[in-house]
Short mmCIF file of C-alpha atoms in Angstrom, two decimals:
data_model
loop_
_atom_site.label_atom_id
_atom_site.label_comp_id
_atom_site.label_asym_id
_atom_site.label_seq_id
_atom_site.Cartn_x
_atom_site.Cartn_y
_atom_site.Cartn_z
CA MET A 127 -107.37 -42.75 -27.94
CA ALA A 128 -106.19 -39.81 -28.69
CA HIS A 129 -109.19 -38.82 -30.69
CA SER A 130 -111.52 -40.05 -28.17
CA HIS A 131 -113.15 -36.58 -28.51
CA HIS A 132 -114.51 -37.60 -31.25
CA ASP A 133 -117.14 -40.29 -30.05
CA GLU A 134 -117.94 -38.63 -26.55
CA GLY A 135 -118.44 -34.87 -28.71
CA HIS A 136 -121.72 -36.88 -30.17
CA GLY A 137 -122.31 -38.66 -27.90
CA HIS A 138 -123.98 -41.66 -29.54
CA GLY A 139 -122.02 -45.18 -27.96
CA HIS A 140 -118.22 -46.91 -29.13
CA HIS A 141 -118.15 -46.25 -32.41
CA GLY A 142 -118.87 -42.65 -33.26
CA PHE A 143 -122.02 -42.22 -34.72
CA ALA A 144 -121.92 -45.36 -36.53
CA HIS A 145 -125.23 -47.76 -35.71
CA VAL A 146 -124.14 -51.32 -35.34
CA MET A 147 -125.95 -54.06 -36.01
CA PRO A 148 -125.04 -57.50 -33.50
CA VAL A 149 -124.68 -60.71 -35.54
CA PRO A 150 -126.83 -62.74 -34.36
CA LEU A 151 -129.56 -59.87 -35.63
CA LEU A 152 -128.08 -59.97 -39.19
CA LEU A 153 -127.61 -64.28 -39.07
CA THR A 154 -131.65 -64.19 -37.87
CA VAL A 155 -132.94 -61.62 -40.88
CA PHE A 156 -131.13 -64.40 -43.61
CA PHE A 157 -132.57 -66.59 -42.19
CA VAL A 158 -135.74 -65.26 -41.86
CA LEU A 159 -135.58 -64.17 -45.94
CA LEU A 160 -134.57 -67.54 -46.85
CA GLY A 161 -137.01 -68.91 -45.93
CA LEU A 162 -139.56 -66.46 -46.70
CA THR A 163 -137.32 -67.95 -50.47
CA TRP A 164 -137.81 -71.26 -49.81
CA VAL A 165 -142.14 -70.63 -48.38
CA THR A 166 -142.97 -68.65 -51.94
CA THR A 167 -140.65 -70.82 -54.39
CA TRP A 168 -143.01 -74.06 -52.47
CA VAL A 169 -145.57 -72.84 -52.27
CA SER A 170 -145.85 -71.35 -56.03
CA ALA A 171 -145.05 -75.43 -57.13
CA ASN A 172 -147.44 -76.83 -54.55
CA VAL A 173 -150.90 -74.42 -53.84
CA PRO A 174 -152.94 -73.40 -56.24
CA LEU A 175 -153.89 -70.36 -55.08
CA GLY A 176 -155.41 -68.86 -58.19
CA SER A 177 -156.11 -65.79 -58.29
CA TYR A 178 -154.36 -65.20 -55.84
CA GLU A 179 -151.19 -66.27 -56.00
CA LEU A 180 -150.12 -62.47 -57.76
CA ILE A 181 -151.76 -61.86 -53.64
CA VAL A 182 -149.39 -63.81 -52.18
CA SER A 183 -146.55 -63.58 -53.30
CA MET A 184 -146.22 -60.15 -53.75
CA GLY A 185 -147.33 -60.27 -50.21
CA ILE A 186 -144.35 -62.49 -49.64
CA ALA A 187 -141.95 -59.97 -51.05
CA SER A 188 -142.77 -57.50 -49.68
CA VAL A 189 -142.11 -58.83 -46.30
CA LYS A 190 -138.49 -59.55 -47.32
CA ALA A 191 -137.74 -56.36 -48.56
CA GLY A 192 -138.83 -54.61 -45.61
CA LEU A 193 -137.23 -56.66 -43.60
CA VAL A 194 -133.87 -56.14 -45.97
CA MET A 195 -134.77 -52.64 -46.10
CA ALA A 196 -134.91 -51.87 -42.17
CA PHE A 197 -132.47 -54.18 -40.82
CA PHE A 198 -129.09 -54.88 -44.23
CA MET A 199 -129.59 -51.34 -44.99
CA HIS A 200 -130.80 -49.54 -41.08
CA MET A 201 -133.40 -48.15 -41.93
CA ILE A 202 -134.16 -48.87 -37.93
CA HIS A 203 -131.63 -46.22 -37.77
CA GLU A 204 -132.14 -43.90 -40.65
CA LYS A 205 -132.37 -40.63 -39.79
CA PRO A 206 -136.83 -39.84 -39.75
CA PHE A 207 -136.17 -37.51 -43.31
CA ASN A 208 -134.01 -39.70 -45.50
CA ILE A 209 -137.08 -42.49 -44.25
CA ALA A 210 -139.55 -39.68 -46.37
CA ILE A 211 -137.69 -39.17 -48.63
CA VAL A 212 -137.60 -43.01 -49.46
CA PHE A 213 -140.90 -43.99 -48.33
CA PHE A 214 -142.11 -41.47 -51.04
CA SER A 215 -140.36 -42.21 -54.19
CA LEU A 216 -142.21 -45.91 -52.68
CA VAL A 217 -145.89 -43.64 -52.76
CA PHE A 218 -145.17 -42.67 -56.72
CA VAL A 219 -144.21 -45.87 -57.32
CA ALA A 220 -147.49 -47.27 -55.79
CA LEU A 221 -149.14 -45.01 -58.38
CA PHE A 222 -147.88 -45.57 -61.36
CA VAL A 223 -148.41 -48.43 -61.43
CA GLY A 224 -152.21 -48.17 -59.20
CA PHE A 225 -152.57 -45.75 -62.17
CA THR A 226 -151.78 -48.45 -65.03
CA LEU A 227 -153.81 -51.02 -63.14
CA HIS A 228 -157.09 -48.99 -62.22
CA ASP A 229 -157.31 -47.52 -65.81
CA LYS A 230 -156.58 -51.03 -67.19
CA PHE A 231 -159.92 -52.25 -65.30
CA GLU A 232 -161.68 -49.07 -66.56
CA TYR A 233 -161.72 -50.42 -69.79
CA LYS A 234 -161.64 -54.34 -68.86
CA ASP A 235 -165.90 -54.95 -70.85
CA GLN A 236 -164.42 -53.39 -74.04
CA GLU A 237 -160.92 -54.66 -74.42
CA THR A 238 -163.07 -57.74 -73.58
CA GLU A 239 -165.78 -57.20 -75.86
CA ALA A 240 -163.26 -56.45 -78.92
CA VAL A 241 -161.32 -59.89 -77.96
CA TYR A 242 -165.05 -61.50 -79.24
CA ASP A 243 -165.00 -59.55 -82.90
CA GLN A 244 -161.67 -60.64 -83.70
CA ILE A 245 -162.56 -64.18 -82.47
CA ARG A 246 -165.82 -62.97 -84.94
CA LEU A 247 -163.34 -62.39 -87.62
CA GLU A 248 -160.88 -65.23 -87.80
CA GLN A 249 -164.00 -67.19 -88.06
CA ALA A 250 -165.69 -66.05 -90.47
CA LYS A 251 -162.35 -65.94 -92.63
CA MET B 1445 -111.46 -65.94 -49.46
CA THR B 1446 -108.59 -66.99 -47.35
CA THR B 1447 -106.23 -66.85 -50.41
CA VAL B 1448 -107.42 -62.57 -50.50
CA THR B 1449 -106.16 -62.28 -46.25
CA ASP B 1450 -102.57 -64.61 -47.12
CA HIS B 1451 -101.67 -62.31 -50.32
CA SER B 1452 -102.55 -58.76 -48.13
CA HIS B 1453 -100.39 -60.33 -45.34
CA HIS B 1454 -97.23 -59.22 -47.37
CA GLY B 1455 -97.92 -55.52 -47.93
CA ASP B 1456 -98.14 -55.43 -44.09
CA ALA B 1457 -98.52 -57.95 -41.28
CA GLY B 1458 -97.80 -55.63 -38.84
CA LYS B 1459 -100.37 -52.65 -38.87
CA PRO B 1460 -102.96 -52.12 -35.92
CA SER B 1461 -106.05 -53.47 -37.62
CA VAL B 1462 -108.19 -49.80 -35.98
CA GLY B 1463 -107.77 -46.73 -39.12
CA HIS B 1464 -106.98 -44.61 -35.94
CA GLU B 1465 -103.51 -43.98 -37.72
CA HIS B 1466 -105.84 -41.94 -40.08
CA ASP B 1467 -106.53 -40.10 -37.38
CA ALA B 1468 -103.57 -39.46 -35.79
CA HIS B 1469 -102.24 -37.91 -38.72
CA GLY B 1470 -104.27 -35.63 -40.02
CA GLY B 1471 -104.55 -34.45 -36.18
CA HIS B 1472 -101.60 -33.23 -36.28
CA GLY B 1473 -101.74 -31.55 -39.58
CA HIS B 1474 -104.98 -29.42 -40.04
CA GLY B 1475 -105.53 -29.53 -35.69
CA ASP B 1476 -109.75 -30.91 -35.70
CA HIS B 1477 -109.74 -31.78 -39.17
CA PRO B 1478 -108.76 -35.22 -40.03
CA ASP B 1479 -107.92 -36.57 -42.95
CA PHE B 1480 -110.15 -38.33 -44.10
CA VAL B 1481 -112.76 -35.83 -43.43
CA ALA B 1482 -112.81 -33.57 -47.24
CA HIS B 1483 -112.13 -30.23 -46.11
CA HIS B 1484 -115.55 -28.77 -47.27
CA PHE B 1485 -115.96 -30.72 -43.77
CA ASP B 1486 -117.21 -29.96 -40.27
CA THR B 1487 -116.67 -33.45 -38.42
CA PRO B 1488 -116.81 -37.05 -40.04
CA GLU B 1489 -120.39 -37.29 -39.06
CA GLN B 1490 -121.83 -33.94 -41.38
CA GLN B 1491 -119.82 -36.00 -43.93
CA PHE B 1492 -121.35 -39.21 -43.49
CA ASP B 1493 -124.75 -37.61 -43.18
CA ALA B 1494 -124.41 -35.77 -46.24
CA GLY B 1495 -122.85 -38.82 -48.03
CA LYS B 1496 -125.77 -40.71 -47.30
CA LEU B 1497 -128.57 -38.03 -48.43
CA GLY B 1498 -126.73 -38.77 -51.54
CA ILE B 1499 -127.25 -41.52 -51.96
CA TRP B 1500 -130.55 -42.53 -50.60
CA LEU B 1501 -131.24 -40.23 -53.48
CA PHE B 1502 -129.57 -41.87 -56.22
CA LEU B 1503 -131.64 -45.31 -54.97
CA VAL B 1504 -134.17 -43.01 -55.23
CA THR B 1505 -134.57 -42.34 -58.75
CA GLU B 1506 -132.67 -45.77 -59.25
CA ILE B 1507 -136.92 -47.24 -57.82
CA LEU B 1508 -138.19 -44.65 -60.10
CA PHE B 1509 -136.84 -45.59 -62.35
CA PHE B 1510 -137.32 -49.40 -62.33
CA SER B 1511 -140.58 -48.32 -61.00
CA GLY B 1512 -141.07 -48.06 -65.35
CA LEU B 1513 -139.86 -51.22 -66.27
CA PHE B 1514 -142.92 -52.11 -63.73
CA VAL B 1515 -145.29 -50.47 -65.46
CA ALA B 1516 -144.56 -52.06 -68.21
CA TYR B 1517 -144.71 -55.43 -67.19
CA THR B 1518 -148.32 -53.96 -65.04
CA ILE B 1519 -149.06 -53.35 -68.53
CA TYR B 1520 -149.49 -56.85 -70.30
CA ARG B 1521 -149.28 -58.97 -67.50
CA THR B 1522 -153.36 -57.97 -66.92
CA VAL B 1523 -153.53 -56.92 -71.62
CA HIS B 1524 -151.97 -60.55 -71.92
CA PRO B 1525 -152.04 -62.96 -68.56
CA GLU B 1526 -152.36 -65.75 -70.80
CA ILE B 1527 -149.16 -64.86 -72.52
CA PHE B 1528 -147.48 -64.77 -68.63
CA GLU B 1529 -149.00 -68.24 -68.23
CA TYR B 1530 -147.79 -69.39 -70.24
CA ALA B 1531 -143.92 -68.05 -71.44
CA HIS B 1532 -143.44 -68.92 -67.53
CA GLN B 1533 -142.69 -71.82 -67.71
CA PHE B 1534 -139.86 -71.25 -70.16
CA LEU B 1535 -138.32 -70.15 -66.87
CA ASN B 1536 -136.57 -73.06 -64.10
CA LYS B 1537 -137.43 -71.29 -60.84
CA TYR B 1538 -135.17 -73.41 -58.76
CA LEU B 1539 -132.58 -71.71 -60.65
CA GLY B 1540 -134.22 -68.42 -59.83
CA ALA B 1541 -135.10 -69.96 -56.23
CA ILE B 1542 -131.31 -70.79 -55.93
CA ASN B 1543 -129.81 -67.26 -57.66
CA THR B 1544 -131.89 -64.93 -55.10
CA GLY B 1545 -130.45 -67.51 -52.10
CA VAL B 1546 -127.20 -65.64 -53.66
CA LEU B 1547 -128.45 -62.84 -53.58
CA LEU B 1548 -129.49 -62.70 -50.09
CA PHE B 1549 -126.41 -64.42 -48.55
CA SER B 1550 -124.70 -61.70 -50.64
CA SER B 1551 -126.56 -58.97 -49.30
CA LEU B 1552 -126.12 -60.69 -45.82
CA THR B 1553 -122.27 -60.04 -45.71
CA MET B 1554 -122.59 -56.98 -47.14
CA ALA B 1555 -124.70 -55.74 -44.50
CA TRP B 1556 -121.72 -58.20 -42.45
CA GLY B 1557 -118.86 -56.18 -43.66
CA VAL B 1558 -120.51 -52.36 -43.03
CA ARG B 1559 -120.69 -53.93 -39.61
CA CYS B 1560 -116.37 -54.80 -40.19
CA ALA B 1561 -116.28 -51.37 -41.22
CA GLN B 1562 -118.27 -49.70 -38.27
CA LEU B 1563 -115.90 -51.47 -35.81
CA GLY B 1564 -112.40 -50.79 -37.85
CA LYS B 1565 -112.24 -55.03 -38.32
CA ARG B 1566 -110.03 -54.46 -41.81
CA TRP B 1567 -109.87 -58.25 -42.75
CA GLY B 1568 -113.17 -58.46 -41.62
CA LEU B 1569 -114.19 -56.14 -43.47
CA VAL B 1570 -111.78 -57.78 -46.44
CA ASN B 1571 -113.43 -60.97 -46.00
CA CYS B 1572 -116.68 -60.66 -46.47
CA LEU B 1573 -116.27 -57.96 -49.63
CA GLY B 1574 -114.44 -60.91 -51.01
CA LEU B 1575 -117.72 -62.69 -50.20
CA THR B 1576 -119.46 -60.10 -51.98
CA LEU B 1577 -118.25 -59.61 -54.35
CA PHE B 1578 -117.82 -63.71 -55.19
CA CYS B 1579 -121.61 -64.28 -54.81
CA ALA B 1580 -122.63 -61.45 -56.76
CA ALA B 1581 -120.74 -63.36 -59.95
CA VAL B 1582 -122.12 -66.46 -59.03
CA PHE B 1583 -125.36 -64.90 -59.73
CA LEU B 1584 -124.41 -63.20 -62.59
CA GLY B 1585 -123.01 -66.86 -63.33
CA VAL B 1586 -126.26 -68.21 -63.22
CA LYS B 1587 -127.46 -66.09 -65.15
CA THR B 1588 -125.53 -66.43 -67.91
CA PHE B 1589 -126.06 -69.79 -68.18
CA GLU B 1590 -130.31 -69.57 -68.48
CA TYR B 1591 -129.20 -66.33 -71.04
CA ALA B 1592 -127.49 -68.86 -72.79
CA GLU B 1593 -130.12 -72.26 -72.47
CA LYS B 1594 -133.13 -70.24 -73.92
CA TYR B 1595 -130.60 -68.47 -76.62
CA GLU B 1596 -130.34 -71.79 -77.70
CA LYS B 1597 -133.89 -72.61 -77.66
CA ARG B 1598 -133.80 -68.82 -78.96
CA LEU B 1599 -136.06 -67.99 -76.18
CA LEU B 1600 -135.29 -64.01 -77.11
CA TRP B 1601 -136.84 -60.64 -77.33
CA SER B 1602 -139.63 -59.86 -80.09
CA GLY B 1603 -138.64 -59.26 -83.10
CA SER B 1604 -135.71 -61.69 -82.69
CA PHE B 1605 -137.66 -64.31 -81.70
CA VAL B 1606 -137.44 -67.01 -83.31
CA SER B 1607 -138.83 -70.25 -83.99
CA ALA B 1608 -137.57 -73.70 -83.16
CA PRO B 1609 -137.52 -75.51 -86.24
CA ASP B 1610 -135.26 -72.79 -87.40
CA LEU B 1611 -132.26 -75.04 -84.90
CA GLY B 1612 -130.47 -77.00 -87.25
CA LYS B 1613 -129.89 -73.68 -89.68
CA GLU B 1614 -128.83 -70.49 -89.13
CA ALA B 1615 -129.60 -68.81 -85.50
CA TRP B 1616 -130.52 -65.07 -86.85
CA GLY B 1617 -131.30 -66.34 -90.48
CA GLY B 1618 -135.09 -63.97 -89.47
CA LYS B 1619 -137.44 -66.66 -90.12
CA PRO B 1620 -140.87 -65.15 -88.79
CA ALA B 1621 -142.14 -66.59 -85.52
CA ALA B 1622 -144.92 -68.66 -86.78
CA HIS B 1623 -145.21 -69.94 -83.45
CA VAL B 1624 -142.84 -70.73 -80.73
CA LEU B 1625 -141.82 -74.45 -80.58
CA HIS B 1626 -144.27 -77.01 -81.70
CA VAL B 1627 -144.11 -80.13 -79.34
CA ASN B 1628 -142.12 -82.23 -81.53
CA MET B 1629 -139.05 -82.45 -80.36
CA GLU B 1630 -137.70 -84.93 -79.46
CA SER B 1631 -135.58 -85.70 -81.11
CA ASP B 1632 -133.39 -82.20 -80.35
CA HIS B 1633 -134.17 -82.57 -77.58
CA ALA B 1634 -130.28 -83.48 -76.88
CA THR B 1635 -129.28 -82.14 -79.47
CA LEU B 1636 -129.98 -78.31 -77.18
CA ASN B 1637 -129.35 -79.94 -74.44
CA LYS B 1638 -125.97 -80.59 -76.36
CA ARG B 1639 -125.69 -76.74 -78.16
CA VAL B 1640 -126.21 -74.94 -74.48
CA GLU B 1641 -123.16 -77.52 -72.96
CA ASP B 1642 -120.61 -76.59 -75.92
CA ASP B 1643 -122.26 -72.61 -75.86
CA LEU B 1644 -121.07 -72.03 -72.33
CA GLY B 1645 -117.75 -74.04 -72.61
CA TYR B 1646 -117.21 -71.89 -74.90
CA ILE B 1647 -118.50 -68.65 -72.16
CA MET B 1648 -115.70 -71.17 -69.98
CA LYS B 1649 -112.77 -71.52 -71.63
CA LEU B 1650 -112.81 -67.30 -72.57
CA TRP B 1651 -113.45 -66.85 -68.79
CA PHE B 1652 -110.76 -68.68 -68.67
CA TRP B 1653 -108.42 -67.32 -70.62
CA VAL B 1654 -109.73 -63.91 -69.29
CA LEU B 1655 -108.56 -64.85 -65.52
CA MET B 1656 -104.47 -63.84 -67.03
CA LEU B 1657 -105.56 -60.59 -66.62
CA PRO B 1658 -105.81 -60.50 -62.78
CA LEU B 1659 -103.57 -63.13 -62.41
CA ALA B 1660 -101.21 -61.18 -64.05
CA MET B 1661 -102.38 -57.58 -62.57
CA MET B 1662 -102.08 -59.82 -58.77
CA LEU B 1663 -98.43 -61.16 -59.42
CA VAL B 1664 -97.16 -57.51 -61.09
CA GLY B 1665 -98.98 -55.65 -58.10
CA HIS B 1666 -97.12 -57.62 -55.07
CA TRP B 1667 -94.15 -57.86 -57.33
CA MET B 1668 -93.63 -53.67 -57.42
CA ASN B 1669 -95.72 -54.00 -54.37
CA TYR B 1670 -98.20 -52.24 -55.47
CA ARG B 1671 -101.53 -53.14 -53.15
CA SER B 1672 -103.62 -51.84 -55.14
CA LEU B 1673 -102.58 -52.83 -58.07
CA ARG B 1674 -102.23 -56.47 -55.95
CA SER B 1675 -106.31 -55.79 -54.21
CA THR B 1676 -107.47 -55.30 -57.82
CA GLY B 1677 -105.92 -58.35 -59.01
CA ILE B 1678 -106.95 -60.44 -56.16
CA GLY B 1679 -110.95 -58.89 -56.71
CA GLY B 1680 -111.15 -59.63 -60.47
CA LEU B 1681 -109.62 -62.78 -59.57
CA ILE B 1682 -112.12 -63.71 -57.26
CA ALA B 1683 -115.42 -62.02 -59.02
CA ILE B 1684 -114.09 -64.55 -63.02
CA ILE B 1685 -113.76 -67.56 -60.36
CA GLY B 1686 -117.29 -66.25 -59.57
CA ILE B 1687 -118.97 -66.34 -62.68
CA MET B 1688 -117.65 -69.68 -63.15
CA ALA B 1689 -118.88 -71.20 -60.43
CA GLY B 1690 -121.86 -70.08 -61.33
CA ILE B 1691 -121.89 -72.12 -64.54
CA GLN B 1692 -121.48 -75.04 -63.46
CA THR B 1693 -124.63 -74.57 -60.84
CA GLY B 1694 -125.87 -73.73 -62.78
CA LEU B 1695 -125.52 -76.36 -65.37
CA ILE B 1696 -125.93 -79.24 -62.30
CA ILE B 1697 -128.86 -77.66 -61.43
CA HIS B 1698 -129.92 -78.54 -64.48
CA HIS B 1699 -129.05 -81.51 -64.74
CA GLN B 1700 -130.11 -82.56 -61.30
CA LEU B 1701 -133.39 -82.09 -62.94
CA GLU B 1702 -133.22 -83.08 -66.33
CA PRO B 1703 -134.58 -86.88 -65.06
CA HIS B 1704 -137.14 -85.90 -63.62
CA GLY B 1705 -138.68 -84.77 -66.31
CA SER B 1706 -140.40 -81.82 -64.73
CA GLU B 1707 -138.02 -78.88 -65.21
CA HIS B 1708 -135.40 -79.04 -67.49
CA GLY B 1709 -135.74 -76.31 -69.76
CA GLU B 1710 -137.21 -75.45 -72.00
CA VAL B 1711 -138.38 -77.09 -75.52
CA ALA B 1712 -138.49 -80.12 -72.77
CA HIS B 1713 -140.22 -78.79 -70.36
CA VAL B 1714 -143.06 -78.51 -72.33
CA GLU B 1715 -142.24 -81.92 -73.62
CA GLY B 1716 -142.01 -83.56 -70.57
CA ASP B 1717 -145.43 -81.44 -68.90
CA ALA B 1718 -147.17 -83.15 -72.62
CA HIS B 1719 -146.27 -86.20 -71.82
CA ALA B 1720 -146.50 -86.67 -68.17
CA ASP B 1721 -149.66 -85.07 -68.33
CA PRO B 1722 -150.77 -84.53 -71.63
CA ALA B 1723 -154.34 -84.23 -71.45
CA LYS B 1724 -154.74 -82.36 -68.61
CA SER B 1725 -152.05 -79.09 -69.90
CA GLY B 1726 -153.71 -79.95 -73.11
CA GLU B 1727 -157.57 -79.54 -71.56
CA SER B 1728 -156.59 -76.87 -69.35
CA ASP B 1729 -155.77 -74.47 -72.09
CA SER B 1730 -158.43 -75.34 -74.62
CA GLU B 1731 -161.20 -74.84 -71.63
CA LEU B 1732 -159.16 -71.17 -71.28
CA ALA B 1733 -159.81 -70.54 -74.63
CA THR B 1734 -163.23 -71.72 -75.23
CA ASP B 1735 -164.07 -69.86 -71.99
CA LYS B 1736 -163.49 -66.95 -73.41
CA ALA B 1737 -165.28 -67.89 -77.14
CA ASP B 1738 -167.14 -70.49 -77.73
CA HIS B 1739 -165.47 -71.73 -81.20
CA GLU B 1740 -162.88 -74.19 -79.92
CA PRO B 1741 -162.67 -76.78 -83.23
CA LYS B 1742 -164.00 -80.07 -82.43
CA ASP B 1743 -159.72 -81.41 -83.50
CA ALA B 1744 -158.34 -79.92 -81.37
CA LYS B 1745 -157.69 -82.70 -79.34
CA THR B 1746 -156.99 -84.96 -82.09
CA VAL B 1747 -153.69 -82.82 -83.85
CA GLU B 1748 -152.91 -81.46 -79.61
CA LYS B 1749 -152.74 -86.12 -79.99
CA GLU B 1750 -150.72 -85.68 -83.07
CA LEU B 1751 -149.01 -82.45 -81.42
CA VAL B 1752 -147.64 -85.00 -78.38
CA ALA B 1753 -146.80 -88.10 -80.69
CA GLY B 1754 -145.08 -86.17 -83.38
CA ASN B 1755 -146.59 -86.22 -86.46
CA ALA B 1756 -148.40 -82.83 -86.57
CA THR B 1757 -148.22 -81.74 -90.37
CA GLU B 1758 -147.34 -77.19 -90.90
CA THR B 1759 -150.51 -76.92 -90.93
CA GLU B 1760 -152.31 -78.25 -87.83
CA ILE B 1761 -149.25 -77.00 -85.67
CA HIS B 1762 -150.68 -73.46 -86.75
CA GLN B 1763 -154.41 -74.58 -85.96
CA PHE B 1764 -152.63 -75.74 -82.92
CA ASP B 1765 -151.55 -72.02 -82.06
CA ARG B 1766 -155.42 -71.10 -83.84
CA ALA B 1767 -156.67 -72.32 -81.45
CA GLU B 1768 -155.54 -70.36 -78.71
CA GLN B 1769 -152.73 -73.26 -77.14
CA ILE B 1770 -150.24 -71.18 -77.36
CA PRO B 1771 -151.09 -67.83 -76.83
CA ARG B 1772 -149.64 -65.63 -79.38
CA ASN B 1773 -146.66 -62.71 -79.48
CA TRP B 1774 -145.84 -64.57 -76.60
CA SER B 1775 -142.14 -63.61 -77.45
CA VAL B 1776 -142.90 -60.39 -75.81
CA PHE B 1777 -142.95 -61.85 -71.90
CA PHE B 1778 -139.38 -62.89 -73.21
CA SER B 1779 -139.01 -58.66 -74.54
CA ILE B 1780 -140.12 -57.95 -70.51
CA TYR B 1781 -137.73 -60.95 -68.97
CA TYR B 1782 -134.76 -59.66 -71.11
CA PHE B 1783 -135.11 -56.46 -70.23
CA MET B 1784 -135.58 -56.06 -66.66
CA THR B 1785 -133.24 -59.23 -65.12
CA GLY B 1786 -130.63 -57.27 -67.79
CA LEU B 1787 -131.04 -54.13 -66.27
CA HIS B 1788 -131.04 -55.81 -62.74
CA ALA B 1789 -127.49 -57.78 -63.94
CA PHE B 1790 -126.27 -54.61 -65.80
CA HIS B 1791 -126.52 -53.16 -61.17
CA ILE B 1792 -125.42 -55.99 -60.25
CA ILE B 1793 -122.17 -55.50 -62.32
CA GLY B 1794 -121.91 -51.87 -61.17
CA GLY B 1795 -121.86 -53.19 -58.32
CA MET B 1796 -118.71 -55.05 -58.47
CA ILE B 1797 -116.91 -53.29 -59.63
CA ALA B 1798 -118.33 -50.73 -56.47
CA ILE B 1799 -117.19 -53.48 -53.77
CA THR B 1800 -113.83 -54.00 -55.72
CA TRP B 1801 -113.39 -50.50 -55.55
CA LEU B 1802 -113.35 -51.03 -51.54
CA LEU B 1803 -112.28 -54.13 -51.48
CA VAL B 1804 -108.05 -52.66 -52.17
CA ARG B 1805 -109.12 -49.44 -50.27
CA ALA B 1806 -110.35 -52.28 -47.34
CA VAL B 1807 -106.79 -53.32 -47.30
CA ASN B 1808 -104.89 -50.94 -47.91
CA ASN B 1809 -106.50 -50.60 -44.23
CA GLU B 1810 -108.68 -46.42 -45.36
CA PHE B 1811 -111.82 -47.76 -43.30
CA HIS B 1812 -112.47 -46.99 -39.69
CA SER B 1813 -114.69 -45.64 -37.64
CA LEU B 1814 -114.93 -42.21 -38.17
CA TYR B 1815 -114.77 -43.03 -41.99
CA PHE B 1816 -117.06 -46.16 -42.61
CA GLY B 1817 -119.43 -43.77 -45.09
CA PRO B 1818 -118.09 -45.52 -48.50
CA VAL B 1819 -119.02 -49.03 -47.35
CA ASP B 1820 -122.31 -47.79 -46.12
CA TYR B 1821 -123.22 -46.65 -49.36
CA VAL B 1822 -122.38 -49.10 -51.43
CA GLY B 1823 -124.38 -51.89 -48.62
CA LEU B 1824 -127.30 -49.11 -49.30
CA TYR B 1825 -126.95 -50.20 -53.26
CA TRP B 1826 -126.61 -53.53 -52.56
CA HIS B 1827 -129.46 -53.78 -50.50
CA LEU B 1828 -131.12 -52.45 -52.95
CA VAL B 1829 -130.60 -53.86 -55.95
CA ASP B 1830 -130.56 -57.38 -54.02
CA LEU B 1831 -134.81 -56.39 -53.34
CA ILE B 1832 -134.96 -55.48 -57.17
CA TRP B 1833 -134.88 -58.92 -57.48
CA ILE B 1834 -136.57 -59.63 -54.41
CA TYR B 1835 -139.34 -58.73 -56.99
CA LEU B 1836 -138.34 -59.95 -59.38
CA PHE B 1837 -138.02 -63.74 -58.73
CA PRO B 1838 -141.98 -63.84 -58.22
CA LEU B 1839 -142.96 -61.75 -61.13
CA LEU B 1840 -141.28 -63.73 -63.75
CA TYR B 1841 -140.65 -67.73 -62.28
CA LEU B 1842 -143.09 -67.77 -59.43
CA ILE B 1843 -146.16 -67.35 -62.14
CA HIS B 1844 -149.32 -69.30 -62.45
#
């Protein structure tokens, strides 16, 4: 190969700067993802979890998201700076949703009262 | 997939699979600066890293952009959980799960494609990209079925939400949504299915004729020996066949589920539930209402029975709704559903265009171990679209 100096120059092994994912790893991740999809659907259809249902399904979704990011998106080989960028975007998403939830539950009692008022009004009609 | 391989072989059957000839060609011309490296980059690796930073920044804007919708979802779900609990029943969770699987598989083939590009495996990459494109199209096809079915059942966004009794009338008559579906839909059930099938038959026919365009591109490209045009045509062919396959998948699953009476579509679903377990489904809801306020009308049970039997009058139906069996303004759920899944589907379409572009370049043998950036970047985008669906699926389809 006339231009092997590219490979040697960057010292990342046989494929230049590429981080090649082994096929068995990709397949394993895929089947785990499929399995988790089946689990979350089955649980939703068959197990009454009540208020924990959202936590469980979001937990499973986050595990799936983590697998996709780590292996399919090659984040286990990603540069720390790029990981930081993605991480902070997720921090901001958590802030948006977190503050929304916090704000909502702050007024929960008042809202319940307002609903009762509304119902009383309608009953009086 | 074999189509891609077969057709594209006409162009340059004997060419070696690894693209180092680019390297060599460029190398002769500009010293240590091969063709595939833009002149403002020193090395292939620098070019790759710059592109990678760029795509990550773009993905971050995408994440934040979608987070706005997730916040909207959070607000509505916390303020009106009853809307979500009621309305989610009108989504078919098995179709959602199958679409999740299809998208996960497309993510696998995309990741595998990146691997092929990194190793300079030209036809492996072409096959992987073709499969990814096909799965993306199947996803959209299943979504087409879902949207068509919801359209026929008038389960639309707020403002276009029309009550079920209008089914015999003009669709966009602007009838106010006093209540949504009353359970008295037994007679219309067959009509509804017929309408959905007619719509989808029409859409299939449309796609069949649109199929002529990529077919023509393919033939002209082949005839004029213009490889990129031919590859684009093949990409379009895969996409349209995928959409048609997806529509058929939706129909098959819909029919498979029908005899069991559990998850077959909106109106039918409510019927099924009511028939299978009228006491239970009614009771839990009325109990909910009772908990909220002690205003449960004494005759709610009677009204419900009449509804199930199809004997209820309009007034009784309103009474039924008011007893909070059916939450008010539940079209909000469908506004959120259409906005989130619609925006996601829009991203799928964008991804399909990008993948077709990659397919053309892969057939032209442009990617190799020092130049696989575009495949990697589109791959990252594709995985992000998959990630968003991973969250949308439980949030919309798996509520209880």
